mmCIF file of C-alpha atoms in Angstrom:
data_model
loop_
_atom_site.group_PDB
_atom_site.id
_atom_site.type_symbol
_atom_site.label_atom_id
_atom_site.label_comp_id
_atom_site.label_asym_id
_atom_site.label_seq_id
_atom_site.Cartn_x
_atom_site.Cartn_y
_atom_site.Cartn_z
ATOM 1 C CA UNK A 691 53.737 40.522 -1.617
ATOM 2 C CA UNK A 692 51.597 38.083 -3.438
ATOM 3 C CA UNK A 693 53.339 37.842 -6.819
ATOM 4 C CA UNK A 694 50.911 40.096 -8.511
ATOM 5 C CA UNK A 695 51.804 43.760 -8.007
ATOM 6 C CA UNK A 696 49.307 46.573 -8.647
ATOM 7 C CA UNK A 697 50.168 50.338 -8.881
ATOM 8 C CA UNK A 698 49.091 52.668 -7.614
ATOM 9 C CA UNK A 699 47.500 51.506 -4.353
ATOM 10 C CA UNK A 700 45.206 54.531 -4.128
ATOM 11 C CA UNK A 701 44.093 56.825 -6.795
ATOM 12 C CA UNK A 702 41.871 59.969 -6.726
ATOM 13 C CA UNK A 703 41.018 61.438 -9.985
ATOM 14 C CA UNK A 704 38.638 63.965 -11.450
ATOM 15 C CA UNK A 705 36.035 63.118 -14.089
ATOM 16 C CA UNK A 706 38.090 64.813 -16.837
ATOM 17 C CA UNK A 707 41.460 63.218 -15.920
ATOM 18 C CA UNK A 708 43.168 60.485 -17.769
ATOM 19 C CA UNK A 709 45.047 57.914 -15.613
ATOM 20 C CA UNK A 710 46.214 54.279 -15.901
ATOM 21 C CA UNK A 711 46.372 51.388 -13.473
ATOM 22 C CA UNK A 712 49.209 48.884 -13.782
ATOM 23 C CA UNK A 713 49.428 45.189 -12.906
ATOM 24 C CA UNK A 714 52.489 43.090 -13.143
ATOM 25 C CA UNK A 715 53.278 39.429 -12.415
ATOM 26 C CA UNK A 716 56.343 37.157 -12.942
ATOM 27 C CA UNK A 717 54.658 33.871 -11.904
ATOM 28 C CA UNK A 718 54.776 32.433 -15.349
ATOM 29 C CA UNK A 719 51.030 32.815 -15.582
ATOM 30 C CA UNK A 720 49.520 32.975 -19.005
ATOM 31 C CA UNK A 721 46.200 34.691 -18.199
ATOM 32 C CA UNK A 722 45.343 38.063 -16.660
ATOM 33 C CA UNK A 723 42.183 39.628 -15.399
ATOM 34 C CA UNK A 724 40.654 42.866 -14.361
ATOM 35 C CA UNK A 725 37.928 42.776 -11.715
ATOM 36 C CA UNK A 726 35.875 45.724 -10.155
ATOM 37 C CA UNK A 727 34.739 45.330 -6.591
ATOM 38 C CA UNK A 728 32.196 47.633 -5.387
ATOM 39 C CA UNK A 729 30.687 47.761 -1.857
ATOM 40 C CA UNK A 730 27.870 45.122 -1.290
ATOM 41 C CA UNK A 731 28.281 43.757 -4.891
ATOM 42 C CA UNK A 732 30.027 40.608 -6.013
ATOM 43 C CA UNK A 733 33.264 40.853 -7.799
ATOM 44 C CA UNK A 734 32.538 41.971 -11.453
ATOM 45 C CA UNK A 735 34.818 40.561 -14.119
ATOM 46 C CA UNK A 736 35.843 43.193 -16.621
ATOM 47 C CA UNK A 737 38.414 41.716 -19.017
ATOM 48 C CA UNK A 738 40.431 38.657 -19.483
ATOM 49 C CA UNK A 739 43.592 38.219 -21.403
ATOM 50 C CA UNK A 740 45.005 34.780 -22.316
ATOM 51 C CA UNK A 741 48.479 34.834 -23.735
ATOM 52 C CA UNK A 742 48.157 38.493 -24.336
ATOM 53 C CA UNK A 743 45.130 38.142 -26.354
ATOM 54 C CA UNK A 744 41.660 39.614 -25.022
ATOM 55 C CA UNK A 745 39.338 36.773 -24.579
ATOM 56 C CA UNK A 746 36.499 38.466 -22.669
ATOM 57 C CA UNK A 747 35.103 41.996 -22.354
ATOM 58 C CA UNK A 748 32.217 41.827 -20.023
ATOM 59 C CA UNK A 749 30.327 44.818 -21.494
ATOM 60 C CA UNK A 750 32.550 47.387 -20.062
ATOM 61 C CA UNK A 751 32.092 51.000 -20.974
ATOM 62 C CA UNK A 752 34.540 52.317 -23.352
ATOM 63 C CA UNK A 753 35.920 54.910 -20.794
ATOM 64 C CA UNK A 754 37.845 51.763 -19.454
ATOM 65 C CA UNK A 755 40.466 50.724 -21.938
ATOM 66 C CA UNK A 756 42.676 47.629 -21.215
ATOM 67 C CA UNK A 757 46.064 46.955 -22.650
ATOM 68 C CA UNK A 758 48.131 43.807 -22.339
ATOM 69 C CA UNK A 759 51.542 44.179 -23.980
ATOM 70 C CA UNK A 760 52.776 40.863 -22.887
ATOM 71 C CA UNK A 761 51.736 37.913 -20.355
ATOM 72 C CA UNK A 762 53.420 39.788 -17.551
ATOM 73 C CA UNK A 763 51.900 43.219 -17.693
ATOM 74 C CA UNK A 764 48.398 44.461 -17.801
ATOM 75 C CA UNK A 765 47.145 48.062 -17.843
ATOM 76 C CA UNK A 766 43.637 49.633 -17.354
ATOM 77 C CA UNK A 767 43.527 53.236 -18.933
ATOM 78 C CA UNK A 768 41.006 55.418 -17.523
ATOM 79 C CA UNK A 769 39.390 58.470 -18.924
ATOM 80 C CA UNK A 770 36.266 60.673 -18.417
ATOM 81 C CA UNK A 771 35.155 58.366 -15.596
ATOM 82 C CA UNK A 772 31.947 58.924 -13.520
ATOM 83 C CA UNK A 773 31.571 58.850 -9.717
ATOM 84 C CA UNK A 774 29.920 55.444 -9.736
ATOM 85 C CA UNK A 775 33.280 54.067 -11.166
ATOM 86 C CA UNK A 776 34.747 54.525 -7.763
ATOM 87 C CA UNK A 777 35.664 51.064 -6.540
ATOM 88 C CA UNK A 778 38.446 48.642 -5.779
ATOM 89 C CA UNK A 779 40.001 47.355 -9.047
ATOM 90 C CA UNK A 780 41.648 43.955 -8.671
ATOM 91 C CA UNK A 781 44.041 42.288 -11.069
ATOM 92 C CA UNK A 782 44.615 38.605 -11.067
ATOM 93 C CA UNK A 783 46.602 36.162 -12.990
ATOM 94 C CA UNK A 784 46.403 32.456 -13.516
ATOM 95 C CA UNK A 785 47.651 29.378 -14.847
ATOM 96 C CA UNK A 786 45.281 26.533 -15.237
ATOM 97 C CA UNK A 787 43.129 26.665 -12.069
ATOM 98 C CA UNK A 788 45.757 28.433 -9.862
ATOM 99 C CA UNK A 789 45.034 32.148 -9.428
ATOM 100 C CA UNK A 790 46.798 34.879 -7.788
ATOM 101 C CA UNK A 791 45.395 38.258 -6.962
ATOM 102 C CA UNK A 792 46.966 41.608 -6.347
ATOM 103 C CA UNK A 793 46.092 43.968 -3.581
ATOM 104 C CA UNK A 794 44.000 46.282 -5.763
ATOM 105 C CA UNK A 795 43.899 49.867 -6.617
ATOM 106 C CA UNK A 796 41.376 51.872 -4.589
ATOM 107 C CA UNK A 797 39.968 54.437 -7.041
ATOM 108 C CA UNK A 798 37.918 57.387 -6.201
ATOM 109 C CA UNK A 799 36.490 59.606 -8.839
ATOM 110 C CA UNK A 800 35.560 63.121 -7.697
ATOM 111 C CA UNK B 690 25.876 31.538 -17.181
ATOM 112 C CA UNK B 691 27.059 30.261 -14.012
ATOM 113 C CA UNK B 692 25.873 31.989 -10.807
ATOM 114 C CA UNK B 693 27.194 31.778 -7.234
ATOM 115 C CA UNK B 694 24.987 32.793 -4.276
ATOM 116 C CA UNK B 695 26.019 33.232 -0.693
ATOM 117 C CA UNK B 696 22.936 33.895 1.305
ATOM 118 C CA UNK B 697 24.741 35.100 4.568
ATOM 119 C CA UNK B 698 25.973 38.723 4.246
ATOM 120 C CA UNK B 699 27.325 38.600 7.870
ATOM 121 C CA UNK B 700 28.265 35.876 10.335
ATOM 122 C CA UNK B 701 29.871 35.901 13.700
ATOM 123 C CA UNK B 702 31.614 33.186 15.790
ATOM 124 C CA UNK B 703 33.301 33.094 19.174
ATOM 125 C CA UNK B 704 36.927 32.246 19.231
ATOM 126 C CA UNK B 705 37.802 28.639 19.319
ATOM 127 C CA UNK B 706 34.331 27.760 18.076
ATOM 128 C CA UNK B 707 33.095 26.389 14.625
ATOM 129 C CA UNK B 708 31.373 28.310 12.011
ATOM 130 C CA UNK B 709 29.871 27.214 8.580
ATOM 131 C CA UNK B 710 29.490 29.604 5.615
ATOM 132 C CA UNK B 711 26.957 28.615 2.922
ATOM 133 C CA UNK B 712 27.440 28.829 -0.828
ATOM 134 C CA UNK B 713 25.062 27.463 -3.605
ATOM 135 C CA UNK B 714 25.871 27.727 -7.314
ATOM 136 C CA UNK B 715 24.014 27.197 -10.557
ATOM 137 C CA UNK B 716 25.672 25.468 -13.654
ATOM 138 C CA UNK B 717 24.949 22.998 -16.529
ATOM 139 C CA UNK B 718 28.474 22.022 -16.593
ATOM 140 C CA UNK B 719 29.821 18.705 -15.136
ATOM 141 C CA UNK B 720 33.476 19.743 -14.937
ATOM 142 C CA UNK B 721 34.346 22.602 -12.766
ATOM 143 C CA UNK B 722 36.254 23.865 -9.726
ATOM 144 C CA UNK B 723 34.936 25.592 -6.631
ATOM 145 C CA UNK B 724 36.946 27.814 -4.243
ATOM 146 C CA UNK B 725 36.811 29.806 -1.205
ATOM 147 C CA UNK B 726 38.758 32.961 -0.773
ATOM 148 C CA UNK B 727 39.356 35.106 2.175
ATOM 149 C CA UNK B 728 39.776 38.880 1.868
ATOM 150 C CA UNK B 729 41.048 40.628 4.976
ATOM 151 C CA UNK B 730 41.226 44.501 5.319
ATOM 152 C CA UNK B 731 44.541 44.383 3.443
ATOM 153 C CA UNK B 732 42.361 43.598 0.323
ATOM 154 C CA UNK B 733 44.534 40.792 -0.865
ATOM 155 C CA UNK B 734 42.398 37.754 -2.027
ATOM 156 C CA UNK B 735 43.761 34.750 -0.382
ATOM 157 C CA UNK B 736 42.896 31.222 -1.486
ATOM 158 C CA UNK B 737 41.468 29.342 1.518
ATOM 159 C CA UNK B 738 40.510 26.031 -0.208
ATOM 160 C CA UNK B 739 39.691 24.510 -3.639
ATOM 161 C CA UNK B 740 37.504 21.595 -4.742
ATOM 162 C CA UNK B 741 37.522 19.756 -8.079
ATOM 163 C CA UNK B 742 34.043 18.761 -8.962
ATOM 164 C CA UNK B 743 35.041 15.329 -10.163
ATOM 165 C CA UNK B 744 36.452 14.391 -6.693
ATOM 166 C CA UNK B 745 33.929 13.022 -4.382
ATOM 167 C CA UNK B 746 36.062 13.599 -1.339
ATOM 168 C CA UNK B 747 35.547 16.958 0.508
ATOM 169 C CA UNK B 748 38.698 19.072 0.565
ATOM 170 C CA UNK B 749 40.319 19.868 3.897
ATOM 171 C CA UNK B 750 43.160 22.354 4.664
ATOM 172 C CA UNK B 751 44.120 22.384 8.474
ATOM 173 C CA UNK B 752 41.092 24.095 10.152
ATOM 174 C CA UNK B 753 39.208 24.501 7.006
ATOM 175 C CA UNK B 754 36.984 22.043 5.308
ATOM 176 C CA UNK B 755 34.190 21.966 2.762
ATOM 177 C CA UNK B 756 30.863 20.016 2.502
ATOM 178 C CA UNK B 757 30.625 19.540 -1.264
ATOM 179 C CA UNK B 758 27.165 18.294 -2.343
ATOM 180 C CA UNK B 759 27.288 18.184 -6.086
ATOM 181 C CA UNK B 760 23.670 17.060 -6.805
ATOM 182 C CA UNK B 761 22.458 19.974 -4.595
ATOM 183 C CA UNK B 762 24.971 22.402 -5.941
ATOM 184 C CA UNK B 763 26.066 23.351 -2.569
ATOM 185 C CA UNK B 764 29.602 24.181 -1.287
ATOM 186 C CA UNK B 765 29.819 25.228 2.262
ATOM 187 C CA UNK B 766 32.843 26.082 4.229
ATOM 188 C CA UNK B 767 33.450 25.005 7.686
ATOM 189 C CA UNK B 768 36.098 26.826 9.935
ATOM 190 C CA UNK B 769 37.068 24.936 13.118
ATOM 191 C CA UNK B 770 38.757 26.319 16.195
ATOM 192 C CA UNK B 771 38.051 29.925 14.896
ATOM 193 C CA UNK B 772 40.905 32.375 15.493
ATOM 194 C CA UNK B 773 40.945 36.246 15.508
ATOM 195 C CA UNK B 774 42.957 36.199 12.311
ATOM 196 C CA UNK B 775 40.075 34.282 10.514
ATOM 197 C CA UNK B 776 38.057 37.544 10.658
ATOM 198 C CA UNK B 777 37.558 38.732 6.911
ATOM 199 C CA UNK B 778 35.252 38.772 3.894
ATOM 200 C CA UNK B 779 34.938 35.213 2.577
ATOM 201 C CA UNK B 780 33.982 34.647 -1.076
ATOM 202 C CA UNK B 781 32.863 31.541 -2.767
ATOM 203 C CA UNK B 782 33.974 31.292 -6.378
ATOM 204 C CA UNK B 783 33.307 29.009 -9.539
ATOM 205 C CA UNK B 784 35.517 28.244 -12.450
ATOM 206 C CA UNK B 785 34.648 26.247 -15.512
ATOM 207 C CA UNK B 786 36.739 23.105 -16.281
ATOM 208 C CA UNK B 787 38.122 24.766 -19.482
ATOM 209 C CA UNK B 788 41.876 24.538 -19.437
ATOM 210 C CA UNK B 789 43.047 27.979 -19.743
ATOM 211 C CA UNK B 790 42.061 31.722 -19.111
ATOM 212 C CA UNK B 791 38.789 30.902 -17.544
ATOM 213 C CA UNK B 792 37.104 33.377 -15.334
ATOM 214 C CA UNK B 793 36.209 33.034 -11.608
ATOM 215 C CA UNK B 794 32.659 33.914 -10.898
ATOM 216 C CA UNK B 795 32.216 35.073 -7.318
ATOM 217 C CA UNK B 796 29.341 35.160 -4.720
ATOM 218 C CA UNK B 797 28.565 38.374 -2.877
ATOM 219 C CA UNK B 798 30.618 37.449 0.044
ATOM 220 C CA UNK B 799 30.156 36.783 3.809
ATOM 221 C CA UNK B 800 31.653 39.131 6.359
ATOM 222 C CA UNK B 801 32.834 36.857 9.247
ATOM 223 C CA UNK B 802 33.599 38.466 12.673
ATOM 224 C CA UNK B 803 35.471 36.451 15.324
ATOM 225 C CA UNK B 804 34.571 37.539 18.918
ATOM 226 C CA UNK B 805 37.167 37.038 21.567
#
C-alpha cells in the first residue's frame, strides 16, 4: 500500500458506458493529479488539483471529467470513451516536492 | 515548456554489475527538481532518488547515485551491484521549483533487464 489508493484496479467498459475511477489519499497532501500512461509513450498529465481547485487541464477531451470534492479524494468520470483511451490511469498526490503514486487503474475500452 | 528525454528504450545488465541510465532535459528555469522513479510490473511508481538543482553535490541512495550536470542539462542514474529486483521501467522526471501543486514531467522511460 503506497498511501494512495486507486479503485478499481482493472476496468473494462464499452464505448457507451459511464464509469468512474476513484483515488484516495490520507497523507495530508494538498495536490492531486491524474496521469495517463500508454504503451511506448511518456506519462501524460491530464489534470492537476491544488487544495481541491483545478489548476491545470492539459487539453483533455471532455469525455474525461474530473472531480475533486476535497483534498483527499479525486475522481475521473468517464463517458463515451474511444478504444484509444485504453491505458493505465495513474493518480498521484503531493506536498511540496514529495509525490506518492497509486498503483493505477488498467482501463480497456471495447 | 520543459521536456525530458530518455534515449535508451531498453538496457540490460548482469547481476552484480553497474549500469547507467541516461536522461537529458530542457528548461529555462534555474530552480527545479529532478527525479528518478522505478515502475515494476506491480505498476506502482516508486521514488528512487531526487536532486535539487541548486545543490551541486550529486545525490546518492545506497546503490543508486546520479551524475547531475546542470550546464549540460543531463541527469544520469547509476545503479551499482545490480540486483534482480532492480529490473523495472525507470523514468526520469522534472519538476519546476514552484512551491505547490507543480506537475512532474516524465521521460519516455528505460526498461531495465537484470540477467542472472
